Short mmCIF file of N, CA and C in Angstrom, two decimals:
data_model
loop_
_atom_site.label_atom_id
_atom_site.label_comp_id
_atom_site.label_asym_id
_atom_site.label_seq_id
_atom_site.Cartn_x
_atom_site.Cartn_y
_atom_site.Cartn_z
N MET A 584 11.86 -10.41 11.10
CA MET A 584 11.48 -9.21 11.82
C MET A 584 12.43 -9.03 12.99
N ARG A 585 12.89 -7.79 13.18
CA ARG A 585 13.86 -7.53 14.23
C ARG A 585 13.20 -7.45 15.60
N GLU A 586 13.99 -7.68 16.62
CA GLU A 586 13.52 -7.53 17.99
C GLU A 586 13.25 -6.05 18.25
N PRO A 587 12.22 -5.71 19.08
CA PRO A 587 11.87 -4.30 19.29
C PRO A 587 13.00 -3.42 19.80
N LEU A 588 13.90 -3.97 20.61
CA LEU A 588 14.95 -3.15 21.21
C LEU A 588 16.21 -3.08 20.37
N GLN A 589 16.27 -3.82 19.25
CA GLN A 589 17.42 -3.75 18.37
C GLN A 589 17.30 -2.51 17.50
N PRO A 590 18.43 -1.90 17.15
CA PRO A 590 18.34 -0.71 16.28
C PRO A 590 17.81 -1.10 14.90
N ALA A 591 17.09 -0.16 14.29
CA ALA A 591 16.57 -0.40 12.94
C ALA A 591 17.72 -0.43 11.95
N PRO A 592 17.58 -1.21 10.86
CA PRO A 592 18.61 -1.18 9.82
C PRO A 592 18.71 0.23 9.25
N PRO A 593 19.87 0.61 8.72
CA PRO A 593 20.04 1.97 8.23
C PRO A 593 19.04 2.33 7.13
N ARG A 594 18.67 1.35 6.30
CA ARG A 594 17.76 1.64 5.19
C ARG A 594 16.90 0.42 4.91
N GLN A 595 15.59 0.63 4.82
CA GLN A 595 14.65 -0.43 4.45
C GLN A 595 13.83 0.06 3.27
N ILE A 596 13.57 -0.83 2.32
CA ILE A 596 12.77 -0.47 1.16
C ILE A 596 11.65 -1.49 1.03
N ILE A 597 10.42 -1.01 1.07
CA ILE A 597 9.27 -1.88 0.79
C ILE A 597 8.98 -1.70 -0.69
N ARG A 598 9.18 -2.75 -1.45
CA ARG A 598 9.03 -2.69 -2.92
C ARG A 598 7.62 -3.07 -3.35
N ASN A 599 7.06 -2.31 -4.27
CA ASN A 599 5.79 -2.62 -4.93
C ASN A 599 4.64 -2.84 -3.95
N ALA A 600 4.50 -1.97 -2.97
CA ALA A 600 3.37 -2.09 -2.03
C ALA A 600 2.08 -1.96 -2.82
N ALA A 601 1.18 -2.93 -2.66
CA ALA A 601 -0.08 -2.92 -3.41
C ALA A 601 -0.88 -1.66 -3.09
N TRP A 602 -0.96 -1.31 -1.82
CA TRP A 602 -1.67 -0.10 -1.37
C TRP A 602 -0.79 0.62 -0.37
N LEU A 603 -0.88 1.94 -0.38
CA LEU A 603 -0.13 2.74 0.58
C LEU A 603 -1.03 3.89 1.01
N VAL A 604 -1.19 4.09 2.30
CA VAL A 604 -1.94 5.24 2.81
C VAL A 604 -0.90 6.31 3.10
N ALA A 605 -0.99 7.42 2.37
CA ALA A 605 0.01 8.49 2.47
C ALA A 605 -0.67 9.82 2.75
N TRP A 606 0.11 10.77 3.24
CA TRP A 606 -0.41 12.11 3.51
C TRP A 606 -0.22 12.96 2.26
N ASP A 607 -1.29 13.64 1.84
CA ASP A 607 -1.25 14.55 0.70
C ASP A 607 -1.25 15.96 1.25
N GLU A 608 -0.11 16.67 1.12
CA GLU A 608 0.03 18.02 1.66
C GLU A 608 -0.96 18.99 1.03
N VAL A 609 -1.17 18.88 -0.28
CA VAL A 609 -2.06 19.81 -0.97
C VAL A 609 -3.50 19.63 -0.48
N ALA A 610 -3.97 18.38 -0.42
CA ALA A 610 -5.35 18.11 -0.01
C ALA A 610 -5.51 18.14 1.51
N GLN A 611 -4.39 18.13 2.24
CA GLN A 611 -4.41 18.08 3.71
C GLN A 611 -5.24 16.91 4.23
N SER A 612 -5.01 15.74 3.61
CA SER A 612 -5.71 14.54 4.04
C SER A 612 -4.90 13.31 3.61
N HIS A 613 -5.28 12.18 4.16
CA HIS A 613 -4.67 10.92 3.74
C HIS A 613 -5.27 10.49 2.41
N VAL A 614 -4.46 9.85 1.59
CA VAL A 614 -4.90 9.35 0.28
C VAL A 614 -4.40 7.92 0.10
N TYR A 615 -5.09 7.17 -0.76
CA TYR A 615 -4.65 5.83 -1.12
C TYR A 615 -3.80 5.92 -2.39
N ARG A 616 -2.65 5.26 -2.35
CA ARG A 616 -1.79 5.19 -3.53
C ARG A 616 -1.49 3.73 -3.81
N ARG A 617 -1.19 3.40 -5.06
CA ARG A 617 -1.01 2.00 -5.45
C ARG A 617 0.36 1.75 -6.04
N ASP A 618 0.84 0.51 -5.84
CA ASP A 618 2.05 -0.01 -6.49
C ASP A 618 3.24 0.95 -6.39
N LEU A 619 3.63 1.25 -5.15
CA LEU A 619 4.73 2.16 -4.89
C LEU A 619 5.78 1.52 -4.01
N ASP A 620 6.97 2.12 -4.03
CA ASP A 620 8.03 1.76 -3.10
C ASP A 620 8.01 2.76 -1.95
N LEU A 621 8.39 2.29 -0.78
CA LEU A 621 8.51 3.15 0.39
C LEU A 621 9.90 2.94 0.96
N THR A 622 10.66 4.02 1.10
CA THR A 622 12.02 3.93 1.64
C THR A 622 12.04 4.51 3.04
N ILE A 623 12.57 3.73 3.98
CA ILE A 623 12.68 4.14 5.37
C ILE A 623 14.16 4.16 5.73
N GLU A 624 14.63 5.30 6.23
CA GLU A 624 16.01 5.41 6.69
C GLU A 624 16.00 5.64 8.18
N SER A 625 16.68 4.78 8.90
CA SER A 625 16.61 4.71 10.37
C SER A 625 15.16 4.47 10.73
N ASP A 626 14.48 5.41 11.38
CA ASP A 626 13.07 5.25 11.72
C ASP A 626 12.21 6.31 11.04
N THR A 627 12.70 6.86 9.92
CA THR A 627 12.01 7.95 9.24
C THR A 627 11.69 7.57 7.81
N ILE A 628 10.47 7.91 7.37
CA ILE A 628 10.12 7.69 5.96
C ILE A 628 10.92 8.70 5.14
N ALA A 629 11.77 8.18 4.25
CA ALA A 629 12.64 9.04 3.45
C ALA A 629 12.06 9.34 2.08
N ALA A 630 11.32 8.38 1.48
CA ALA A 630 10.78 8.60 0.14
C ALA A 630 9.61 7.68 -0.13
N ILE A 631 8.67 8.19 -0.91
CA ILE A 631 7.57 7.38 -1.42
C ILE A 631 7.62 7.51 -2.93
N GLY A 632 7.69 6.40 -3.62
CA GLY A 632 7.81 6.39 -5.08
C GLY A 632 8.83 5.36 -5.47
N SER A 633 9.30 5.41 -6.68
CA SER A 633 10.28 4.43 -7.13
C SER A 633 11.58 4.61 -6.37
N ALA A 634 12.02 3.57 -5.71
CA ALA A 634 13.25 3.65 -4.90
C ALA A 634 14.48 3.39 -5.74
N GLY A 635 14.31 2.88 -6.95
CA GLY A 635 15.48 2.54 -7.77
C GLY A 635 16.22 1.38 -7.16
N PRO A 636 17.35 1.02 -7.73
CA PRO A 636 18.12 -0.10 -7.16
C PRO A 636 18.70 0.28 -5.80
N ALA A 637 18.77 -0.72 -4.95
CA ALA A 637 19.34 -0.49 -3.62
C ALA A 637 20.83 -0.24 -3.75
N ASP A 638 21.27 0.98 -3.43
CA ASP A 638 22.69 1.31 -3.55
C ASP A 638 23.42 1.20 -2.22
N ASN A 639 22.75 0.69 -1.21
CA ASN A 639 23.34 0.55 0.10
C ASN A 639 23.40 -0.93 0.45
N ALA A 640 24.59 -1.42 0.72
CA ALA A 640 24.74 -2.85 1.02
C ALA A 640 23.97 -3.26 2.27
N ASP A 641 23.70 -2.30 3.16
CA ASP A 641 22.98 -2.60 4.40
C ASP A 641 21.47 -2.51 4.23
N ALA A 642 20.98 -2.16 3.03
CA ALA A 642 19.54 -2.00 2.82
C ALA A 642 18.83 -3.34 2.93
N VAL A 643 17.68 -3.30 3.59
CA VAL A 643 16.83 -4.48 3.70
C VAL A 643 15.64 -4.25 2.78
N GLU A 644 15.39 -5.19 1.87
CA GLU A 644 14.27 -5.05 0.94
C GLU A 644 13.15 -5.99 1.35
N ILE A 645 11.93 -5.47 1.30
CA ILE A 645 10.74 -6.23 1.67
C ILE A 645 9.80 -6.22 0.47
N ASP A 646 9.30 -7.38 0.08
CA ASP A 646 8.36 -7.48 -1.03
C ASP A 646 6.98 -7.04 -0.54
N GLY A 647 6.46 -5.94 -1.07
CA GLY A 647 5.19 -5.40 -0.63
C GLY A 647 4.00 -5.81 -1.48
N ARG A 648 4.22 -6.66 -2.50
CA ARG A 648 3.10 -7.07 -3.36
C ARG A 648 2.04 -7.79 -2.53
N GLY A 649 0.81 -7.35 -2.70
CA GLY A 649 -0.29 -7.97 -1.97
C GLY A 649 -0.50 -7.41 -0.57
N PHE A 650 0.29 -6.42 -0.18
CA PHE A 650 0.19 -5.86 1.17
C PHE A 650 -0.15 -4.37 1.12
N ALA A 651 -0.71 -3.86 2.19
CA ALA A 651 -0.98 -2.44 2.35
C ALA A 651 -0.02 -1.88 3.40
N VAL A 652 0.49 -0.69 3.14
CA VAL A 652 1.36 0.01 4.07
C VAL A 652 0.57 1.21 4.58
N LEU A 653 0.41 1.32 5.90
CA LEU A 653 -0.38 2.41 6.45
C LEU A 653 0.19 2.83 7.79
N PRO A 654 -0.17 4.04 8.23
CA PRO A 654 0.33 4.51 9.53
C PRO A 654 -0.15 3.59 10.65
N GLY A 655 0.58 3.55 11.73
CA GLY A 655 0.18 2.74 12.87
C GLY A 655 -1.12 3.25 13.48
N PHE A 656 -1.97 2.32 13.91
CA PHE A 656 -3.23 2.68 14.54
C PHE A 656 -3.00 3.07 16.00
N VAL A 657 -3.95 3.81 16.56
CA VAL A 657 -3.90 4.24 17.96
C VAL A 657 -5.11 3.65 18.67
N ASP A 658 -4.88 2.90 19.75
CA ASP A 658 -5.96 2.38 20.58
C ASP A 658 -6.01 3.26 21.82
N ILE A 659 -7.09 4.02 21.96
CA ILE A 659 -7.15 5.01 23.04
C ILE A 659 -7.76 4.47 24.33
N HIS A 660 -8.17 3.18 24.35
CA HIS A 660 -8.78 2.62 25.56
C HIS A 660 -8.51 1.12 25.61
N ALA A 661 -7.50 0.75 26.37
CA ALA A 661 -7.14 -0.67 26.47
C ALA A 661 -6.85 -1.04 27.93
N HIS A 662 -7.09 -2.31 28.25
CA HIS A 662 -6.78 -2.87 29.56
C HIS A 662 -5.97 -4.14 29.33
N PRO A 663 -4.74 -4.02 28.81
CA PRO A 663 -4.00 -5.21 28.44
C PRO A 663 -3.62 -6.13 29.59
N SER A 664 -3.61 -5.65 30.83
CA SER A 664 -3.22 -6.53 31.92
C SER A 664 -4.36 -7.41 32.40
N SER A 665 -5.58 -7.20 31.89
CA SER A 665 -6.70 -8.03 32.35
C SER A 665 -7.54 -8.62 31.22
N GLU A 666 -7.68 -7.94 30.10
CA GLU A 666 -8.59 -8.41 29.05
C GLU A 666 -8.27 -9.81 28.52
N PRO A 667 -7.00 -10.18 28.28
CA PRO A 667 -6.76 -11.54 27.78
C PRO A 667 -7.25 -12.63 28.73
N MET A 668 -7.28 -12.35 30.03
CA MET A 668 -7.73 -13.36 30.99
C MET A 668 -9.24 -13.57 30.93
N LEU A 669 -9.98 -12.61 30.39
CA LEU A 669 -11.43 -12.73 30.33
C LEU A 669 -11.91 -13.38 29.03
N LYS A 670 -10.99 -13.60 28.08
CA LYS A 670 -11.40 -14.26 26.83
C LYS A 670 -11.96 -15.63 27.16
N GLY A 671 -13.06 -15.94 26.55
CA GLY A 671 -13.72 -17.22 26.81
C GLY A 671 -14.73 -17.13 27.93
N LEU A 672 -14.54 -16.21 28.85
CA LEU A 672 -15.50 -16.04 29.94
C LEU A 672 -16.60 -15.07 29.54
N THR A 673 -16.25 -14.03 28.82
CA THR A 673 -17.22 -12.98 28.51
C THR A 673 -17.60 -12.90 27.03
N ASP A 674 -17.00 -13.72 26.18
CA ASP A 674 -17.26 -13.62 24.74
C ASP A 674 -18.67 -14.03 24.35
N GLU A 675 -19.25 -14.98 25.06
CA GLU A 675 -20.53 -15.56 24.64
C GLU A 675 -21.75 -15.00 25.35
N VAL A 676 -21.54 -14.16 26.34
CA VAL A 676 -22.67 -13.66 27.12
C VAL A 676 -22.70 -12.14 27.06
N GLY A 677 -23.84 -11.57 27.41
CA GLY A 677 -23.93 -10.11 27.42
C GLY A 677 -25.30 -9.64 27.84
N SER A 678 -25.39 -8.37 28.14
CA SER A 678 -26.65 -7.76 28.54
C SER A 678 -27.22 -6.97 27.39
N ARG A 679 -28.50 -7.20 27.08
CA ARG A 679 -29.15 -6.43 26.01
C ARG A 679 -29.14 -4.94 26.35
N GLN A 680 -29.31 -4.62 27.64
CA GLN A 680 -29.34 -3.22 28.06
C GLN A 680 -27.98 -2.54 27.85
N LEU A 681 -26.90 -3.31 27.77
CA LEU A 681 -25.55 -2.76 27.58
C LEU A 681 -25.01 -3.13 26.21
N TYR A 682 -25.91 -3.27 25.21
CA TYR A 682 -25.52 -3.59 23.84
C TYR A 682 -24.68 -4.86 23.78
N MET A 683 -25.10 -5.87 24.52
CA MET A 683 -24.49 -7.20 24.59
C MET A 683 -23.10 -7.19 25.23
N SER A 684 -22.77 -6.14 25.96
CA SER A 684 -21.52 -6.11 26.71
C SER A 684 -21.72 -6.88 28.01
N SER A 685 -20.71 -7.60 28.42
CA SER A 685 -20.77 -8.31 29.70
C SER A 685 -19.81 -7.68 30.71
N LEU A 686 -19.32 -6.49 30.38
CA LEU A 686 -18.30 -5.85 31.20
C LEU A 686 -18.69 -5.74 32.67
N TYR A 687 -19.88 -5.25 32.94
CA TYR A 687 -20.23 -4.96 34.34
C TYR A 687 -20.58 -6.21 35.13
N GLU A 688 -21.04 -7.27 34.47
CA GLU A 688 -21.34 -8.50 35.20
C GLU A 688 -20.08 -9.26 35.59
N TYR A 689 -19.02 -9.19 34.78
CA TYR A 689 -17.85 -10.04 34.99
C TYR A 689 -16.58 -9.28 35.33
N LEU A 690 -16.62 -7.97 35.37
CA LEU A 690 -15.41 -7.21 35.64
C LEU A 690 -14.71 -7.66 36.92
N PRO A 691 -15.41 -7.84 38.06
CA PRO A 691 -14.70 -8.25 39.28
C PRO A 691 -14.64 -9.77 39.46
N LEU A 692 -14.69 -10.53 38.36
CA LEU A 692 -14.76 -11.99 38.45
C LEU A 692 -13.57 -12.59 39.17
N PHE A 693 -12.37 -12.17 38.82
CA PHE A 693 -11.17 -12.67 39.50
C PHE A 693 -10.04 -11.69 39.26
N ASP A 694 -8.97 -11.85 40.02
CA ASP A 694 -7.79 -11.00 39.88
C ASP A 694 -6.57 -11.91 39.76
N ALA A 695 -5.71 -11.63 38.82
CA ALA A 695 -4.53 -12.46 38.60
C ALA A 695 -3.38 -12.05 39.52
N ASP A 696 -2.43 -12.94 39.66
CA ASP A 696 -1.22 -12.61 40.39
C ASP A 696 -0.30 -11.79 39.47
N PRO A 697 0.81 -11.26 39.99
CA PRO A 697 1.69 -10.41 39.16
C PRO A 697 2.19 -11.11 37.89
N GLU A 698 2.52 -12.38 37.98
CA GLU A 698 3.00 -13.11 36.80
C GLU A 698 1.90 -13.23 35.74
N GLY A 699 0.67 -13.46 36.18
CA GLY A 699 -0.46 -13.55 35.26
C GLY A 699 -0.76 -12.22 34.59
N ARG A 700 -0.67 -11.11 35.34
CA ARG A 700 -0.91 -9.79 34.75
C ARG A 700 0.18 -9.44 33.74
N ARG A 701 1.43 -9.80 34.04
CA ARG A 701 2.53 -9.54 33.11
C ARG A 701 2.33 -10.34 31.82
N ALA A 702 1.98 -11.63 31.97
CA ALA A 702 1.75 -12.47 30.79
C ALA A 702 0.56 -11.95 29.97
N ALA A 703 -0.51 -11.55 30.64
CA ALA A 703 -1.69 -11.01 29.94
C ALA A 703 -1.32 -9.74 29.17
N THR A 704 -0.52 -8.89 29.79
CA THR A 704 -0.09 -7.65 29.13
C THR A 704 0.71 -7.97 27.87
N GLU A 705 1.64 -8.91 27.97
CA GLU A 705 2.46 -9.27 26.80
C GLU A 705 1.61 -9.84 25.68
N VAL A 706 0.65 -10.70 26.00
CA VAL A 706 -0.25 -11.27 24.99
C VAL A 706 -1.07 -10.16 24.33
N ALA A 707 -1.65 -9.29 25.14
CA ALA A 707 -2.50 -8.21 24.60
C ALA A 707 -1.71 -7.27 23.70
N LEU A 708 -0.50 -6.89 24.11
CA LEU A 708 0.30 -5.99 23.29
C LEU A 708 0.70 -6.65 21.98
N CYS A 709 1.00 -7.94 22.00
CA CYS A 709 1.31 -8.67 20.75
C CYS A 709 0.11 -8.68 19.83
N GLU A 710 -1.09 -8.93 20.38
CA GLU A 710 -2.30 -8.92 19.56
C GLU A 710 -2.56 -7.54 18.97
N LEU A 711 -2.33 -6.50 19.76
CA LEU A 711 -2.51 -5.13 19.26
C LEU A 711 -1.55 -4.84 18.11
N MET A 712 -0.28 -5.22 18.28
CA MET A 712 0.70 -4.98 17.22
C MET A 712 0.35 -5.76 15.95
N GLN A 713 -0.11 -7.00 16.10
CA GLN A 713 -0.51 -7.77 14.93
C GLN A 713 -1.68 -7.13 14.20
N SER A 714 -2.47 -6.32 14.90
CA SER A 714 -3.60 -5.63 14.30
C SER A 714 -3.22 -4.26 13.75
N GLY A 715 -1.95 -3.88 13.85
CA GLY A 715 -1.50 -2.61 13.31
C GLY A 715 -1.46 -1.47 14.31
N VAL A 716 -1.72 -1.75 15.59
CA VAL A 716 -1.68 -0.71 16.61
C VAL A 716 -0.23 -0.48 17.02
N THR A 717 0.21 0.77 16.97
CA THR A 717 1.57 1.11 17.40
C THR A 717 1.57 2.04 18.61
N THR A 718 0.40 2.62 18.93
CA THR A 718 0.27 3.51 20.08
C THR A 718 -0.96 3.07 20.86
N VAL A 719 -0.83 2.95 22.17
CA VAL A 719 -1.94 2.48 22.99
C VAL A 719 -2.02 3.29 24.29
N CYS A 720 -3.24 3.52 24.77
CA CYS A 720 -3.44 4.12 26.08
C CYS A 720 -3.86 2.99 27.02
N ASP A 721 -2.98 2.63 27.94
CA ASP A 721 -3.21 1.51 28.86
C ASP A 721 -3.89 2.03 30.13
N LEU A 722 -5.11 1.56 30.36
CA LEU A 722 -5.90 1.98 31.51
C LEU A 722 -5.91 0.93 32.62
N SER A 723 -4.92 0.08 32.63
CA SER A 723 -4.84 -0.98 33.64
C SER A 723 -4.56 -0.39 35.02
N ALA A 724 -4.75 -1.20 36.04
CA ALA A 724 -4.37 -0.79 37.40
C ALA A 724 -2.85 -0.81 37.50
N ALA A 725 -2.30 0.17 38.19
CA ALA A 725 -0.84 0.26 38.33
C ALA A 725 -0.30 -0.94 39.09
N ARG A 726 0.89 -1.36 38.72
CA ARG A 726 1.58 -2.44 39.42
C ARG A 726 3.09 -2.21 39.32
N GLU A 727 3.85 -2.95 40.10
CA GLU A 727 5.28 -2.69 40.23
C GLU A 727 6.05 -2.78 38.91
N ASP A 728 5.82 -3.83 38.10
CA ASP A 728 6.61 -4.02 36.87
C ASP A 728 5.91 -3.48 35.62
N TRP A 729 4.89 -2.67 35.81
CA TRP A 729 4.05 -2.20 34.70
C TRP A 729 4.85 -1.47 33.62
N LEU A 730 5.62 -0.43 34.00
CA LEU A 730 6.37 0.34 33.02
C LEU A 730 7.46 -0.48 32.35
N ASP A 731 8.07 -1.41 33.09
CA ASP A 731 9.09 -2.27 32.49
C ASP A 731 8.49 -3.13 31.38
N THR A 732 7.32 -3.72 31.63
CA THR A 732 6.67 -4.58 30.65
C THR A 732 6.26 -3.77 29.42
N LEU A 733 5.67 -2.60 29.64
CA LEU A 733 5.24 -1.76 28.53
C LEU A 733 6.44 -1.24 27.73
N GLY A 734 7.49 -0.82 28.42
CA GLY A 734 8.68 -0.29 27.75
C GLY A 734 9.37 -1.32 26.88
N ALA A 735 9.34 -2.59 27.29
CA ALA A 735 9.98 -3.65 26.51
C ALA A 735 9.22 -3.98 25.23
N SER A 736 7.98 -3.52 25.11
CA SER A 736 7.17 -3.86 23.94
C SER A 736 7.62 -3.16 22.67
N GLY A 737 8.24 -1.99 22.80
CA GLY A 737 8.61 -1.21 21.62
C GLY A 737 7.49 -0.32 21.13
N MET A 738 6.33 -0.40 21.75
CA MET A 738 5.20 0.44 21.35
C MET A 738 5.27 1.78 22.08
N ARG A 739 4.55 2.77 21.54
CA ARG A 739 4.36 4.03 22.27
C ARG A 739 3.13 3.80 23.14
N VAL A 740 3.30 3.91 24.45
CA VAL A 740 2.22 3.59 25.37
C VAL A 740 1.97 4.77 26.31
N TYR A 741 0.73 5.21 26.36
CA TYR A 741 0.31 6.21 27.33
C TYR A 741 -0.31 5.46 28.49
N VAL A 742 0.14 5.78 29.68
CA VAL A 742 -0.27 5.08 30.89
C VAL A 742 -1.24 5.96 31.67
N ALA A 743 -2.43 5.43 31.93
CA ALA A 743 -3.44 6.15 32.71
C ALA A 743 -4.04 5.17 33.70
N PRO A 744 -3.38 4.98 34.85
CA PRO A 744 -3.84 3.97 35.81
C PRO A 744 -5.30 4.16 36.21
N MET A 745 -6.00 3.06 36.26
CA MET A 745 -7.40 3.08 36.67
C MET A 745 -7.51 3.15 38.18
N PHE A 746 -8.66 3.53 38.65
CA PHE A 746 -8.94 3.54 40.06
C PHE A 746 -10.40 3.15 40.24
N ARG A 747 -10.73 2.67 41.40
CA ARG A 747 -12.12 2.33 41.71
C ARG A 747 -12.67 3.38 42.66
N SER A 748 -13.96 3.66 42.53
CA SER A 748 -14.56 4.64 43.43
C SER A 748 -14.61 4.05 44.83
N GLY A 749 -14.59 4.90 45.80
CA GLY A 749 -14.63 4.45 47.18
C GLY A 749 -14.07 5.52 48.09
N GLY A 750 -13.92 5.21 49.34
CA GLY A 750 -13.42 6.17 50.31
C GLY A 750 -11.95 6.46 50.13
N GLY A 751 -11.52 7.56 50.70
CA GLY A 751 -10.11 7.91 50.65
C GLY A 751 -9.75 8.69 49.40
N SER A 752 -8.50 9.02 49.29
CA SER A 752 -8.01 9.81 48.16
C SER A 752 -7.57 8.87 47.04
N ARG A 753 -7.93 9.18 45.81
CA ARG A 753 -7.52 8.40 44.65
C ARG A 753 -6.68 9.30 43.75
N ARG A 754 -5.77 8.70 43.04
CA ARG A 754 -4.89 9.48 42.17
C ARG A 754 -4.83 8.81 40.81
N MET A 755 -4.90 9.60 39.75
CA MET A 755 -4.77 9.07 38.40
C MET A 755 -3.71 9.91 37.69
N ALA A 756 -2.68 9.29 37.18
CA ALA A 756 -1.63 10.00 36.47
C ALA A 756 -1.58 9.49 35.04
N THR A 757 -1.22 10.36 34.11
CA THR A 757 -1.07 9.96 32.72
C THR A 757 0.38 10.17 32.33
N ARG A 758 1.00 9.14 31.79
CA ARG A 758 2.40 9.21 31.38
C ARG A 758 2.57 8.48 30.06
N CYS A 759 3.64 8.81 29.37
CA CYS A 759 3.98 8.11 28.13
C CYS A 759 5.26 7.33 28.38
N VAL A 760 5.28 6.06 27.96
CA VAL A 760 6.48 5.24 28.07
C VAL A 760 7.18 5.28 26.72
N THR A 761 8.43 5.72 26.72
CA THR A 761 9.19 5.83 25.49
C THR A 761 9.61 4.44 25.02
N PRO A 762 9.33 4.10 23.72
CA PRO A 762 9.74 2.79 23.22
C PRO A 762 11.23 2.55 23.43
N GLY A 763 11.59 1.35 23.83
CA GLY A 763 12.97 0.98 24.04
C GLY A 763 13.50 1.34 25.41
N THR A 764 12.66 1.95 26.24
CA THR A 764 13.09 2.29 27.60
C THR A 764 11.98 1.90 28.54
N ASN A 765 12.26 1.97 29.81
CA ASN A 765 11.20 1.74 30.79
C ASN A 765 10.94 3.01 31.58
N ARG A 766 11.32 4.14 31.00
CA ARG A 766 11.13 5.38 31.74
C ARG A 766 9.97 6.17 31.16
N PRO A 767 9.13 6.73 32.02
CA PRO A 767 8.03 7.56 31.53
C PRO A 767 8.53 8.95 31.15
N ASP A 768 7.91 9.52 30.17
CA ASP A 768 8.16 10.92 29.83
C ASP A 768 6.91 11.47 29.17
N GLY A 769 7.00 12.66 28.65
CA GLY A 769 5.85 13.23 27.94
C GLY A 769 4.78 13.71 28.89
N MET A 770 3.58 13.19 28.72
CA MET A 770 2.42 13.69 29.47
C MET A 770 2.56 13.40 30.95
N ASP A 771 2.76 14.43 31.74
CA ASP A 771 2.98 14.26 33.17
C ASP A 771 1.87 14.89 34.01
N SER A 772 0.68 15.01 33.43
CA SER A 772 -0.39 15.62 34.21
C SER A 772 -0.92 14.65 35.25
N THR A 773 -1.29 15.16 36.39
CA THR A 773 -1.82 14.34 37.46
C THR A 773 -3.11 14.97 37.96
N ALA A 774 -4.13 14.13 38.16
CA ALA A 774 -5.39 14.61 38.72
C ALA A 774 -5.64 13.88 40.02
N ARG A 775 -6.12 14.60 41.03
CA ARG A 775 -6.44 13.96 42.31
C ARG A 775 -7.94 13.98 42.50
N PHE A 776 -8.46 12.86 43.01
CA PHE A 776 -9.88 12.74 43.28
C PHE A 776 -10.07 12.40 44.74
N ALA A 777 -11.04 13.00 45.38
CA ALA A 777 -11.29 12.71 46.80
C ALA A 777 -12.48 11.79 46.93
#
């Protein structure tokens, strides 16, 4: 598997994918297809069906037998800079009134230093990618190296810094971090709360 910041090979072919979730233009919905090849050129799906012999010396072939190929999942509510640190603390306990969630009892349990938050973010993003998530909305508290860490992941990340209620002015901004960069773009809406 290539590093996230390395360019994609010019052509990749997934051969004999056991299952493939594809878009059906006529039905205007996703459909399940079986035992197909999927050809990807650069970062674009070029063909679904028999790919024939690889005529490009730079083509990378992947054996898809026994695997499913599907679009990347979207996680619309994540706190990657803190959730990994709570594993083991909140897994076994919960409130019946909150459907066995322990969120409100343990949320302010402790706060990590910058190195701990960066490590937690990296662990959480790796777990998300292993689960098929390619786009995430990060609701963590803003910090100095936040966009750098998210940008290095290679994922599409929407940033929506959290805030706590209290006195004074609070600000919440939503931004998208472009994969392979540490610069925000896209959604630039800002809301102010008093």
